[in-house]
Short mmCIF file of C-alpha atoms in Angstrom, two decimals:
data_model
loop_
_atom_site.label_atom_id
_atom_site.label_comp_id
_atom_site.label_asym_id
_atom_site.label_seq_id
_atom_site.Cartn_x
_atom_site.Cartn_y
_atom_site.Cartn_z
CA UNK A 1 103.22 92.62 68.29
CA UNK A 2 102.64 96.34 68.73
CA UNK A 3 101.62 97.93 72.01
CA UNK A 4 98.14 98.60 70.64
CA UNK A 5 97.62 95.04 69.43
CA UNK A 6 98.78 93.58 72.74
CA UNK A 7 96.43 95.85 74.70
CA UNK A 8 93.48 94.82 72.52
CA UNK A 9 94.37 91.14 72.74
CA UNK A 10 94.52 91.34 76.54
CA UNK A 11 91.13 93.07 76.62
CA UNK A 12 89.47 90.47 74.40
CA UNK A 13 91.19 87.69 76.32
CA UNK A 14 89.85 89.10 79.60
CA UNK A 15 86.28 89.23 78.33
CA UNK A 16 86.47 85.57 77.34
CA UNK A 17 87.95 84.69 80.71
CA UNK A 18 85.18 86.44 82.65
CA UNK A 19 82.51 84.84 80.48
CA UNK A 20 83.97 81.37 81.01
CA UNK A 21 84.56 81.82 84.77
CA UNK A 22 87.50 79.46 84.48
CA UNK A 23 89.30 80.63 87.59
CA UNK A 24 89.80 79.16 91.02
CA UNK A 25 86.78 79.92 93.27
CA UNK A 26 89.27 80.80 96.04
CA UNK A 27 90.50 83.68 93.83
CA UNK A 28 87.02 84.94 92.92
CA UNK A 29 87.31 87.82 95.42
CA UNK A 30 90.95 88.64 94.64
CA UNK A 31 92.28 91.91 93.25
CA UNK A 32 95.87 90.86 92.66
CA UNK A 33 95.35 87.20 91.73
CA UNK A 34 91.76 87.08 90.50
CA UNK A 35 89.03 88.67 88.36
CA UNK A 36 88.93 91.98 90.24
CA UNK A 37 92.34 92.81 88.80
CA UNK A 38 90.93 92.01 85.37
CA UNK A 39 88.26 94.65 86.06
CA UNK A 40 90.93 97.26 86.79
CA UNK A 41 92.41 96.63 83.36
CA UNK A 42 89.00 96.72 81.62
CA UNK A 43 88.13 100.11 83.07
CA UNK A 44 91.47 101.64 82.08
CA UNK A 45 91.37 100.13 78.60
CA UNK A 46 87.88 101.47 77.97
CA UNK A 47 88.81 104.94 79.17
CA UNK A 48 92.14 105.31 77.37
CA UNK A 49 91.99 102.99 74.34
CA UNK A 50 88.51 102.03 73.13
CA UNK A 51 85.14 102.86 74.65
CA UNK A 52 83.03 101.86 71.65
CA UNK A 53 81.42 98.89 73.42
CA UNK A 54 81.97 99.35 77.16
CA UNK A 55 81.29 96.37 79.39
CA UNK A 56 83.52 96.91 82.44
CA UNK A 57 80.59 98.32 84.40
CA UNK A 58 78.36 95.32 83.78
CA UNK A 59 81.13 92.92 84.78
CA UNK A 60 81.68 94.94 87.94
CA UNK A 61 78.02 94.52 88.83
CA UNK A 62 78.21 90.78 88.23
CA UNK A 63 81.33 90.29 90.32
CA UNK A 64 80.05 92.51 93.12
CA UNK A 65 76.83 90.50 93.29
CA UNK A 66 78.85 87.35 94.00
CA UNK A 67 80.79 88.75 96.97
CA UNK A 68 80.11 86.63 100.04
CA UNK A 69 79.08 87.97 103.49
CA UNK A 70 81.80 85.69 104.88
CA UNK A 71 84.67 85.99 102.37
CA UNK A 72 86.26 82.75 101.25
CA UNK A 73 89.76 84.22 101.50
CA UNK A 74 89.19 86.63 104.39
CA UNK A 75 90.06 90.32 104.12
CA UNK A 76 93.66 90.30 102.91
CA UNK A 77 94.62 92.81 100.23
CA UNK A 78 95.94 90.24 97.77
CA UNK A 79 93.31 87.51 97.88
CA UNK A 80 90.55 88.76 100.17
CA UNK A 81 87.74 91.31 100.18
CA UNK A 82 89.96 94.31 100.90
CA UNK A 83 91.09 94.13 97.26
CA UNK A 84 87.60 94.55 95.75
CA UNK A 85 86.74 97.35 98.18
CA UNK A 86 90.00 99.09 97.36
CA UNK A 87 89.08 98.83 93.67
CA UNK A 88 85.60 100.25 94.23
CA UNK A 89 87.08 103.20 96.11
CA UNK A 90 89.74 103.72 93.42
CA UNK A 91 87.22 103.67 90.58
CA UNK A 92 84.98 106.11 92.44
CA UNK A 93 87.86 108.46 93.36
CA UNK A 94 89.05 108.67 89.76
CA UNK A 95 85.54 109.05 88.32
CA UNK A 96 85.24 105.73 86.53
CA UNK A 97 82.01 104.99 88.42
CA UNK A 98 79.56 106.93 90.58
CA UNK A 99 78.58 105.01 93.72
CA UNK A 100 77.86 105.65 97.39
CA UNK A 101 81.31 104.57 98.50
CA UNK A 102 80.78 105.51 102.14
CA UNK A 103 77.58 103.50 102.25
CA UNK A 104 79.32 100.48 100.74
CA UNK A 105 82.13 100.77 103.27
CA UNK A 106 79.87 100.71 106.33
CA UNK A 107 79.83 96.94 106.48
CA UNK A 108 83.38 96.47 105.24
CA UNK A 109 85.20 98.70 107.73
CA UNK A 110 84.36 96.90 111.02
CA UNK A 111 85.00 93.49 109.47
CA UNK A 112 88.32 94.64 108.00
CA UNK A 113 89.40 96.12 111.32
CA UNK A 114 88.57 92.86 113.09
CA UNK A 115 90.65 90.90 110.57
CA UNK A 116 93.53 93.34 110.81
CA UNK A 117 93.53 93.08 114.60
CA UNK A 118 93.81 89.29 114.30
CA UNK A 119 96.84 89.82 112.08
CA UNK A 120 98.39 92.22 114.58
CA UNK A 121 97.92 89.68 117.37
CA UNK A 122 100.31 87.32 115.56
CA UNK A 123 102.59 90.08 114.19
CA UNK A 124 101.44 89.59 110.60
CA UNK A 125 102.32 92.95 109.05
CA UNK A 126 102.44 91.64 105.48
CA UNK A 127 101.24 93.99 102.72
CA UNK A 128 99.86 91.27 100.48
CA UNK A 129 98.51 88.91 103.12
CA UNK A 130 98.37 90.70 106.47
CA UNK A 131 97.49 93.83 108.40
CA UNK A 132 99.49 96.28 106.26
CA UNK A 133 97.44 95.60 103.14
CA UNK A 134 94.19 96.09 105.03
CA UNK A 135 95.48 99.32 106.59
CA UNK A 136 96.58 100.50 103.14
CA UNK A 137 92.90 100.75 102.25
CA UNK A 138 91.71 101.85 105.70
CA UNK A 139 93.88 104.95 105.27
CA UNK A 140 91.21 106.10 102.79
CA UNK A 141 88.76 106.29 105.70
CA UNK A 142 90.60 108.21 108.39
CA UNK A 143 87.50 110.34 108.90
CA UNK A 144 86.05 107.31 110.74
CA UNK A 145 87.00 107.31 114.41
CA UNK A 146 87.14 103.51 114.54
CA UNK A 147 89.62 103.53 111.67
CA UNK A 148 91.82 106.12 113.37
CA UNK A 149 91.87 104.09 116.58
CA UNK A 150 92.82 100.96 114.70
CA UNK A 151 95.59 102.68 112.75
CA UNK A 152 97.01 103.89 116.06
CA UNK A 153 97.03 100.25 117.20
CA UNK A 154 98.80 99.32 113.98
CA UNK A 155 101.55 101.88 114.61
CA UNK A 156 101.89 100.82 118.25
CA UNK A 157 102.08 97.14 117.32
CA UNK A 158 104.69 97.83 114.65
CA UNK A 159 106.80 99.79 117.11
CA UNK A 160 106.55 96.91 119.58
CA UNK A 161 107.66 94.42 116.92
CA UNK A 162 110.67 96.53 115.93
CA UNK A 163 114.13 96.26 117.46
CA UNK A 164 116.60 99.09 117.95
CA UNK A 165 120.15 98.27 116.88
CA UNK A 166 123.43 100.16 116.69
CA UNK A 167 122.67 100.78 113.00
CA UNK A 168 119.07 101.91 113.26
CA UNK A 169 115.70 100.28 113.83
CA UNK A 170 115.12 96.78 112.54
CA UNK A 171 111.68 95.52 111.50
CA UNK A 172 112.11 91.72 111.63
CA UNK A 173 108.52 90.95 110.66
CA UNK A 174 109.01 88.75 107.59
CA UNK A 175 108.66 85.06 108.35
CA UNK A 176 110.51 82.46 106.30
CA UNK A 177 108.24 79.44 105.95
CA UNK A 178 110.97 76.93 106.70
CA UNK A 179 111.72 78.56 110.07
CA UNK A 180 109.62 78.84 113.24
CA UNK A 181 106.96 81.55 113.19
CA UNK A 182 108.78 83.60 115.83
CA UNK A 183 111.97 83.78 113.73
CA UNK A 184 111.20 86.89 111.68
CA UNK A 185 113.79 88.72 109.59
CA UNK A 186 114.03 92.11 107.91
CA UNK A 187 113.15 92.32 104.25
CA UNK A 188 113.50 95.42 102.08
CA UNK A 189 110.22 94.71 100.37
CA UNK A 190 106.95 96.31 99.32
CA UNK A 191 105.18 92.96 99.20
CA UNK A 192 106.16 91.66 102.61
CA UNK A 193 108.22 94.04 104.71
CA UNK A 194 109.91 97.29 105.61
CA UNK A 195 109.38 99.38 102.47
CA UNK A 196 105.58 99.17 102.32
CA UNK A 197 105.41 99.69 106.09
CA UNK A 198 107.43 102.91 105.87
CA UNK A 199 105.18 104.27 103.13
CA UNK A 200 102.08 103.47 105.19
CA UNK A 201 103.63 105.09 108.27
CA UNK A 202 104.30 108.27 106.28
CA UNK A 203 100.67 108.39 105.17
CA UNK A 204 99.44 107.73 108.69
CA UNK A 205 101.69 110.52 109.92
CA UNK A 206 100.22 113.20 107.67
CA UNK A 207 96.74 111.96 108.58
CA UNK A 208 97.57 112.77 112.20
CA UNK A 209 97.81 109.14 113.32
CA UNK A 210 100.48 108.94 116.08
CA UNK A 211 102.66 111.38 114.11
CA UNK A 212 105.59 111.48 116.54
CA UNK A 213 105.86 107.69 116.69
CA UNK A 214 105.50 107.42 112.92
CA UNK A 215 108.28 109.93 112.28
CA UNK A 216 110.61 108.22 114.74
CA UNK A 217 110.00 104.78 113.25
CA UNK A 218 110.49 106.06 109.71
CA UNK A 219 113.71 107.91 110.50
CA UNK A 220 115.29 105.05 112.45
CA UNK A 221 114.20 102.37 109.95
CA UNK A 222 115.61 104.38 107.06
CA UNK A 223 118.92 104.59 108.93
CA UNK A 224 118.86 100.79 109.25
CA UNK A 225 118.07 100.27 105.57
CA UNK A 226 120.71 102.68 104.35
CA UNK A 227 123.34 101.05 106.56
CA UNK A 228 122.70 97.65 104.97
CA UNK A 229 123.51 98.52 101.37
CA UNK A 230 126.07 96.38 99.60
CA UNK A 231 129.55 97.71 98.72
CA UNK A 232 129.36 99.75 95.53
CA UNK A 233 131.12 98.38 92.46
CA UNK A 234 131.04 101.10 89.78
CA UNK A 235 132.03 98.77 86.94
CA UNK A 236 129.70 95.89 87.85
CA UNK A 237 125.89 95.90 87.57
CA UNK A 238 124.66 94.51 90.88
CA UNK A 239 122.05 94.93 93.59
CA UNK A 240 122.71 97.82 95.95
CA UNK A 241 120.48 96.30 98.65
CA UNK A 242 119.72 92.72 99.65
CA UNK A 243 116.12 91.62 99.38
CA UNK A 244 116.00 89.61 102.61
CA UNK A 245 118.39 89.91 105.56
CA UNK A 246 118.52 86.19 106.20
CA UNK A 247 122.29 85.87 106.03
CA UNK A 248 122.21 83.89 102.80
CA UNK A 249 123.07 86.26 99.96
CA UNK A 250 123.14 90.02 99.39
CA UNK A 251 121.45 89.66 96.00
CA UNK A 252 118.08 91.05 94.91
CA UNK A 253 116.57 91.39 91.45
CA UNK A 254 115.03 94.56 90.04
CA UNK A 255 111.41 94.07 90.96
CA UNK A 256 108.33 95.48 92.64
CA UNK A 257 108.41 92.86 95.38
CA UNK A 258 111.96 93.14 96.81
CA UNK A 259 115.19 95.07 96.51
CA UNK A 260 116.56 98.36 95.21
CA UNK A 261 113.36 99.75 93.68
CA UNK A 262 111.57 99.06 96.96
CA UNK A 263 114.15 100.99 98.98
CA UNK A 264 114.15 103.87 96.49
CA UNK A 265 110.36 104.13 96.51
CA UNK A 266 110.17 104.10 100.32
CA UNK A 267 112.83 106.82 100.51
CA UNK A 268 111.11 108.91 97.84
CA UNK A 269 107.60 108.59 99.22
CA UNK A 270 108.66 109.23 102.83
CA UNK A 271 110.89 112.11 101.81
CA UNK A 272 108.17 113.68 99.69
CA UNK A 273 105.44 113.22 102.28
CA UNK A 274 107.48 114.38 105.27
CA UNK A 275 109.53 116.99 103.35
CA UNK A 276 112.89 115.33 103.95
CA UNK A 277 115.01 116.27 100.94
CA UNK A 278 117.92 114.05 101.95
CA UNK A 279 115.76 110.93 101.69
CA UNK A 280 114.64 111.95 98.22
CA UNK A 281 118.27 112.51 97.20
CA UNK A 282 119.10 109.02 98.49
CA UNK A 283 116.17 107.63 96.49
CA UNK A 284 117.48 109.16 93.27
CA UNK A 285 120.96 107.89 94.08
CA UNK A 286 119.58 104.35 94.29
CA UNK A 287 117.51 104.73 91.13
CA UNK A 288 120.49 106.05 89.18
CA UNK A 289 122.56 103.11 90.42
CA UNK A 290 119.97 100.67 89.05
CA UNK A 291 120.21 102.06 85.51
CA UNK A 292 123.27 99.92 84.71
CA UNK A 293 121.23 96.75 85.26
CA UNK A 294 119.72 97.05 81.79
CA UNK A 295 119.67 93.41 80.68
CA UNK A 296 117.53 90.52 81.82
CA UNK A 297 120.52 88.82 83.38
CA UNK A 298 121.71 91.91 85.23
CA UNK A 299 118.19 92.69 86.43
CA UNK A 300 117.60 89.07 87.44
CA UNK A 301 114.35 88.65 85.51
CA UNK A 302 113.00 86.13 82.99
CA UNK A 303 109.45 87.24 82.17
CA UNK A 304 107.24 90.30 81.69
CA UNK A 305 105.12 90.39 84.86
CA UNK A 306 104.51 93.42 87.05
CA UNK A 307 105.66 91.80 90.29
CA UNK A 308 109.14 90.66 89.26
CA UNK A 309 109.43 91.16 85.52
CA UNK A 310 110.08 93.76 82.84
CA UNK A 311 106.64 95.43 83.02
CA UNK A 312 107.25 96.22 86.67
CA UNK A 313 110.69 97.64 85.92
CA UNK A 314 109.19 99.88 83.22
CA UNK A 315 106.49 101.04 85.65
CA UNK A 316 109.08 102.07 88.26
CA UNK A 317 111.23 104.05 85.85
CA UNK A 318 108.14 105.66 84.33
CA UNK A 319 106.86 106.74 87.75
CA UNK A 320 110.24 108.25 88.66
CA UNK A 321 110.33 110.03 85.29
CA UNK A 322 106.93 111.56 86.04
CA UNK A 323 108.12 112.55 89.52
CA UNK A 324 111.45 114.06 88.46
CA UNK A 325 111.41 114.75 84.73
CA UNK A 326 114.86 113.14 84.42
CA UNK A 327 115.41 111.91 80.83
CA UNK A 328 117.44 108.91 82.03
CA UNK A 329 114.36 107.44 83.68
CA UNK A 330 112.27 108.01 80.54
CA UNK A 331 114.92 106.26 78.46
CA UNK A 332 115.01 103.34 80.88
CA UNK A 333 111.21 103.09 80.88
CA UNK A 334 111.20 102.99 77.07
CA UNK A 335 113.90 100.30 77.06
CA UNK A 336 111.98 98.03 79.44
CA UNK A 337 108.71 98.71 77.62
CA UNK A 338 110.25 97.33 74.43
CA UNK A 339 111.74 94.46 76.41
CA UNK A 340 108.25 93.66 77.70
CA UNK A 341 106.74 93.62 74.21
CA UNK A 342 109.38 91.11 73.15
CA UNK A 343 108.38 88.82 76.02
CA UNK A 344 104.63 88.80 75.28
CA UNK A 345 103.44 85.35 74.25
CA UNK A 346 99.75 84.35 74.17
CA UNK A 347 98.46 80.81 73.92
CA UNK A 348 96.84 79.59 70.70
CA UNK A 349 94.91 76.97 72.65
CA UNK A 350 91.22 77.78 73.35
CA UNK A 351 90.43 78.26 77.02
CA UNK A 352 93.99 79.24 77.98
CA UNK A 353 94.13 82.91 78.95
CA UNK A 354 96.90 85.37 79.71
CA UNK A 355 100.56 85.89 78.86
CA UNK A 356 103.27 83.32 79.40
CA UNK A 357 105.16 83.81 82.67
CA UNK A 358 107.60 81.97 84.88
CA UNK A 359 105.79 80.57 87.92
CA UNK A 360 108.78 79.01 89.66
CA UNK A 361 110.51 75.66 89.52
CA UNK A 362 107.38 73.76 90.56
CA UNK A 363 105.08 75.14 87.83
CA UNK A 364 107.68 76.62 85.46
CA UNK A 365 106.10 78.41 82.44
CA UNK A 366 102.35 79.04 82.60
CA UNK A 367 99.91 81.49 81.05
CA UNK A 368 98.87 84.08 83.65
CA UNK A 369 96.15 86.70 83.39
CA UNK A 370 96.12 88.26 86.88
CA UNK A 371 97.29 91.68 88.03
CA UNK A 372 100.37 90.64 90.00
CA UNK A 373 101.92 88.00 87.75
CA UNK A 374 99.98 88.13 84.49
CA UNK A 375 98.51 90.05 81.59
CA UNK A 376 96.35 92.46 83.63
CA UNK A 377 99.40 94.06 85.22
CA UNK A 378 101.49 93.82 82.06
CA UNK A 379 98.71 95.53 80.13
CA UNK A 380 98.45 98.43 82.57
CA UNK A 381 102.20 99.01 82.38
CA UNK A 382 102.07 98.96 78.56
CA UNK A 383 99.06 101.27 78.57
CA UNK A 384 100.91 103.85 80.66
CA UNK A 385 103.57 104.03 77.94
CA UNK A 386 101.17 105.35 75.30
CA UNK A 387 99.11 107.82 77.35
CA UNK A 388 101.81 110.42 77.98
CA UNK A 389 100.41 111.20 81.42
CA UNK A 390 100.73 109.34 84.75
CA UNK A 391 97.93 106.88 85.34
CA UNK A 392 96.84 106.24 88.93
CA UNK A 393 96.40 102.46 88.61
CA UNK A 394 99.82 102.11 90.24
CA UNK A 395 98.28 103.25 93.52
CA UNK A 396 97.43 99.57 93.89
CA UNK A 397 101.16 98.90 94.25
CA UNK A 398 102.04 101.98 96.36
CA UNK A 399 103.90 103.64 93.48
CA UNK A 400 101.68 106.70 93.82
#
């Protein structure tokens, strides 16, 4: 299939999905795993591919009307109400829709702060499922005094959860489910650990939120990360950084969720935001090192998804090409774009939506349509390939 035909098939598939409402009610308010991520794709498709019969706006109205005063899945960024409110703000900021975003946020902000404070009380700093994801969106509202006060609490709580070592500052805030809750470990991750936290700290810093503490945490945590890279093997494609410091294995795949890309993005974003050229040089060093992992086996992937598949790899290289203009990143983005097209498989069975993806040993291969693991995210990555200009949808994943 061509890029254009895949994009159109995803769009048509999404419209049928929304009309059928064949998704888990628990995911009805989800951006990354539910219909709100489908909306993100619809709006971008209608702006950049085909606006002859727009319907994204009407579906937005329908989904918004079903939001519950007491969210089924709370206020987490992945599954809860923070996702939809992030999307509304994003669509307004980039002129997809015209709404009173500050008026809409009046009820959301205090509830989100309350939920985030509950997360902080149990040291849940997770980006997808904890305080970090909520604060990711609250950073859009730093003109609210209550938000500023809460973000200061977030920084203070993160500092308290950290641990200074001889090699820099550790952030052992990732909890392995098979261990006790108090046995956190470091993870070089956007989804669950250090890398997303550093990016959020850099954004809090320039917003004037505890800037001295933010800078200290960032600097010391970067020292810790950089110290924990694996020995370099010039002739062998391998992970430069482990995904999780749990003492098991130094391996990590090329992905949005864990590993080398995560470290590179944190270094680049923090270096760019805080004007630290050395961090940006380190980021490019890591990205260049990843280029040799140009097969599925070397990258450690099996499907096309944005979270841990080829579409996500293409999105990372494309973003770094836009940031640097380096042809090597453009070439890598093109390579993984073509790799993604080769992986696209739709179901011929009525009522089955999305693109085939690997859902783990329990579920194995399933058809997925969501933003994180399915066709919504894959479609946005493919769409970015044909526009020629950076698209801001990747703000949802901290890439911009």
